[in-house]
PDB file of C-alpha atoms in Angstrom:
ATOM      1  CA  MET A  29       3.260 -51.316 -19.465  1.00  0.00           C
ATOM      2  CA  THR A  30       2.951 -47.546 -19.238  1.00  0.00           C
ATOM      3  CA  LEU A  31       3.683 -45.623 -16.256  1.00  0.00           C
ATOM      4  CA  THR A  32       2.235 -42.257 -15.285  1.00  0.00           C
ATOM      5  CA  LEU A  33       4.045 -39.651 -13.536  1.00  0.00           C
ATOM      6  CA  THR A  34       2.494 -40.595 -10.282  1.00  0.00           C
ATOM      7  CA  ASP A  35       3.276 -44.304 -10.868  1.00  0.00           C
ATOM      8  CA  ARG A  36       6.700 -43.242 -11.309  1.00  0.00           C
ATOM      9  CA  ALA A  37       6.799 -41.422  -8.152  1.00  0.00           C
ATOM     10  CA  ARG A  38       5.400 -44.252  -6.158  1.00  0.00           C
ATOM     11  CA  THR A  39       7.741 -46.795  -7.621  1.00  0.00           C
ATOM     12  CA  SER A  40      10.908 -44.656  -7.290  1.00  0.00           C
ATOM     13  CA  ALA A  41      10.249 -43.832  -3.622  1.00  0.00           C
ATOM     14  CA  PRO A  42      11.501 -46.486  -1.111  1.00  0.00           C
ATOM     15  CA  ALA A  43       8.892 -48.731   0.555  1.00  0.00           C
ATOM     16  CA  SER A  44      10.018 -47.659   4.042  1.00  0.00           C
ATOM     17  CA  ALA A  45       9.522 -43.927   3.329  1.00  0.00           C
ATOM     18  CA  PRO A  46       6.227 -42.405   4.489  1.00  0.00           C
ATOM     19  CA  ALA A  47       3.899 -40.866   1.996  1.00  0.00           C
ATOM     20  CA  PRO A  48       4.637 -36.845   1.939  1.00  0.00           C
ATOM     21  CA  GLU A  49       1.872 -35.084   3.545  1.00  0.00           C
ATOM     22  CA  ALA A  50       0.131 -32.383   1.493  1.00  0.00           C
ATOM     23  CA  VAL A  51       1.300 -28.861   2.863  1.00  0.00           C
ATOM     24  CA  PRO A  52      -1.414 -26.386   2.326  1.00  0.00           C
ATOM     25  CA  ALA A  53      -0.574 -23.350   0.224  1.00  0.00           C
ATOM     26  CA  PRO A  54      -0.638 -20.146   2.357  1.00  0.00           C
ATOM     27  CA  ALA A  55      -3.800 -18.391   1.657  1.00  0.00           C
ATOM     28  CA  PRO A  56      -3.369 -15.414  -0.704  1.00  0.00           C
ATOM     29  CA  ARG A  57      -4.272 -12.235   0.636  1.00  0.00           C
ATOM     30  CA  ARG A  58      -7.946 -11.384  -0.301  1.00  0.00           C
ATOM     31  CA  ALA A  59      -8.009  -9.124  -3.303  1.00  0.00           C
ATOM     32  CA  ALA A  60     -11.101  -7.390  -1.772  1.00  0.00           C
ATOM     33  CA  GLY A  61      -9.102  -6.287   1.176  1.00  0.00           C
ATOM     34  CA  ARG A  62      -6.342  -4.748  -0.812  1.00  0.00           C
ATOM     35  CA  GLU A  63      -8.831  -3.225  -2.869  1.00  0.00           C
ATOM     36  CA  ALA A  64     -10.713  -1.645   0.206  1.00  0.00           C
ATOM     37  CA  ASP A  65      -7.221  -0.357   1.465  1.00  0.00           C
ATOM     38  CA  GLY A  66      -6.523   1.093  -1.942  1.00  0.00           C
ATOM     39  CA  LEU A  67      -9.985   2.998  -2.044  1.00  0.00           C
ATOM     40  CA  ALA A  68      -9.248   4.363   1.439  1.00  0.00           C
ATOM     41  CA  VAL A  69      -5.926   5.874   0.392  1.00  0.00           C
ATOM     42  CA  ALA A  70      -7.278   7.179  -2.770  1.00  0.00           C
ATOM     43  CA  SER A  71     -10.144   8.791  -0.875  1.00  0.00           C
ATOM     44  CA  PHE A  72      -7.780  10.580   1.338  1.00  0.00           C
ATOM     45  CA  VAL A  73      -5.741  11.927  -1.568  1.00  0.00           C
ATOM     46  CA  LEU A  74      -8.537  12.902  -3.737  1.00  0.00           C
ATOM     47  CA  GLY A  75     -10.020  14.786  -0.716  1.00  0.00           C
ATOM     48  CA  LEU A  76      -7.027  16.536  -0.057  1.00  0.00           C
ATOM     49  CA  VAL A  77      -6.280  17.516  -3.520  1.00  0.00           C
ATOM     50  CA  GLY A  78     -10.071  18.520  -3.901  1.00  0.00           C
ATOM     51  CA  LEU A  79      -9.557  21.149  -1.261  1.00  0.00           C
ATOM     52  CA  LEU A  80      -7.401  23.002  -3.745  1.00  0.00           C
ATOM     53  CA  ALA A  81      -8.939  22.305  -7.276  1.00  0.00           C
ATOM     54  CA  PHE A  82     -11.858  20.640  -8.726  1.00  0.00           C
ATOM     55  CA  ASN A  83     -13.843  20.510  -5.467  1.00  0.00           C
ATOM     56  CA  LEU A  84     -16.993  19.976  -7.339  1.00  0.00           C
ATOM     57  CA  LEU A  85     -15.654  16.705  -8.825  1.00  0.00           C
ATOM     58  CA  LEU A  86     -12.992  15.246  -6.195  1.00  0.00           C
ATOM     59  CA  GLY A  87     -15.389  15.848  -3.145  1.00  0.00           C
ATOM     60  CA  PRO A  88     -18.136  13.525  -4.060  1.00  0.00           C
ATOM     61  CA  THR A  89     -15.577  10.944  -5.526  1.00  0.00           C
ATOM     62  CA  ALA A  90     -13.791  11.138  -2.126  1.00  0.00           C
ATOM     63  CA  ILE A  91     -17.054  10.566  -0.169  1.00  0.00           C
ATOM     64  CA  VAL A  92     -18.026   7.641  -2.351  1.00  0.00           C
ATOM     65  CA  MET A  93     -14.513   5.970  -2.289  1.00  0.00           C
ATOM     66  CA  ALA A  94     -14.514   6.293   1.476  1.00  0.00           C
ATOM     67  CA  LEU A  95     -17.929   4.753   2.107  1.00  0.00           C
ATOM     68  CA  LEU A  96     -17.055   1.907  -0.431  1.00  0.00           C
ATOM     69  CA  SER A  97     -13.836   1.167   1.494  1.00  0.00           C
ATOM     70  CA  LEU A  98     -15.435   1.244   4.762  1.00  0.00           C
ATOM     71  CA  ALA A  99     -18.183  -1.034   3.640  1.00  0.00           C
ATOM     72  CA  ARG A 100     -15.685  -3.600   2.293  1.00  0.00           C
ATOM     73  CA  ARG A 101     -13.947  -3.550   5.890  1.00  0.00           C
ATOM     74  CA  THR A 102     -10.659  -1.824   5.073  1.00  0.00           C
ATOM     75  CA  ARG A 103      -7.719  -2.201   7.369  1.00  0.00           C
ATOM     76  CA  ARG A 104      -7.062   1.516   7.031  1.00  0.00           C
ATOM     77  CA  PRO A 105     -10.316   2.912   8.645  1.00  0.00           C
ATOM     78  CA  GLY A 106      -8.717   6.006   9.736  1.00  0.00           C
ATOM     79  CA  ARG A 107      -7.625   7.120   6.073  1.00  0.00           C
ATOM     80  CA  ALA A 108     -11.246   6.444   4.906  1.00  0.00           C
ATOM     81  CA  TYR A 109     -12.814   8.446   7.611  1.00  0.00           C
ATOM     82  CA  LEU A 110     -10.086  11.226   6.658  1.00  0.00           C
ATOM     83  CA  GLY A 111     -11.225  10.875   3.081  1.00  0.00           C
ATOM     84  CA  LEU A 112     -14.798  11.108   3.957  1.00  0.00           C
ATOM     85  CA  ALA A 113     -13.957  14.108   6.155  1.00  0.00           C
ATOM     86  CA  LEU A 114     -12.030  15.824   3.514  1.00  0.00           C
ATOM     87  CA  GLY A 115     -14.642  15.181   0.759  1.00  0.00           C
ATOM     88  CA  VAL A 116     -17.347  16.774   2.922  1.00  0.00           C
ATOM     89  CA  ALA A 117     -14.875  19.648   3.506  1.00  0.00           C
ATOM     90  CA  ASP A 118     -14.432  20.008  -0.271  1.00  0.00           C
ATOM     91  CA  LEU A 119     -18.256  20.559  -0.655  1.00  0.00           C
ATOM     92  CA  VAL A 120     -18.190  22.895   2.270  1.00  0.00           C
ATOM     93  CA  VAL A 121     -15.377  25.014   0.722  1.00  0.00           C
ATOM     94  CA  LEU A 122     -17.248  24.769  -2.574  1.00  0.00           C
ATOM     95  CA  ALA A 123     -20.493  26.117  -0.871  1.00  0.00           C
ATOM     96  CA  VAL A 124     -18.719  28.882   0.751  1.00  0.00           C
ATOM     97  CA  LEU A 125     -16.899  30.123  -2.617  1.00  0.00           C
ATOM     98  CA  VAL A 126     -20.254  29.895  -4.277  1.00  0.00           C
ATOM     99  CA  THR A 127     -21.857  31.961  -1.536  1.00  0.00           C
ATOM    100  CA  VAL A 128     -19.150  34.666  -1.266  1.00  0.00           C
ATOM    101  CA  ASN A 129     -18.179  34.878  -5.205  1.00  0.00           C
ATOM    102  CA  GLY A 130     -21.300  33.689  -6.569  1.00  0.00           C
ATOM    103  CA  THR A 131     -19.282  31.518  -8.959  1.00  0.00           C
ATOM    104  CA  VAL A 132     -17.567  28.282  -8.864  1.00  0.00           C
ATOM    105  CA  SER A 133     -14.110  29.470  -9.428  1.00  0.00           C
ATOM    106  CA  TRP A 134     -11.384  30.537  -7.272  1.00  0.00           C
ATOM    107  CA  ASN A 135     -10.265  34.030  -6.825  1.00  0.00           C
ATOM    108  CA  LEU A 136      -7.265  34.863  -4.742  1.00  0.00           C
ATOM    109  CA  GLY A 137      -6.839  38.316  -5.903  1.00  0.00           C
ATOM    110  CA  GLY A 138      -8.341  41.176  -4.405  1.00  0.00           C
TER     111      GLY A 138
END
């Protein structure tokens, strides 16, 4: 007679002991929520850096990331809204620079 692992467990346990109840494993944190939080923080950082450099690239990227994180129900909506505002501010700064200088480059000198 061949015993499997479950048969051995049943035969080794005393007859008077109750069967162990299955304890549900804790639900892992949803990866989508984590990803949305990361998108919110990334949009904030990119929007902030975009005020100083690469506003043509980083501004729209910050806006898209902020909108994605809000659509995915981030737990950090404040950072997502800040990233959205900073992304829009990047584009406003770019528009002002283009209007004033006639170019897309910064000119801090006189």
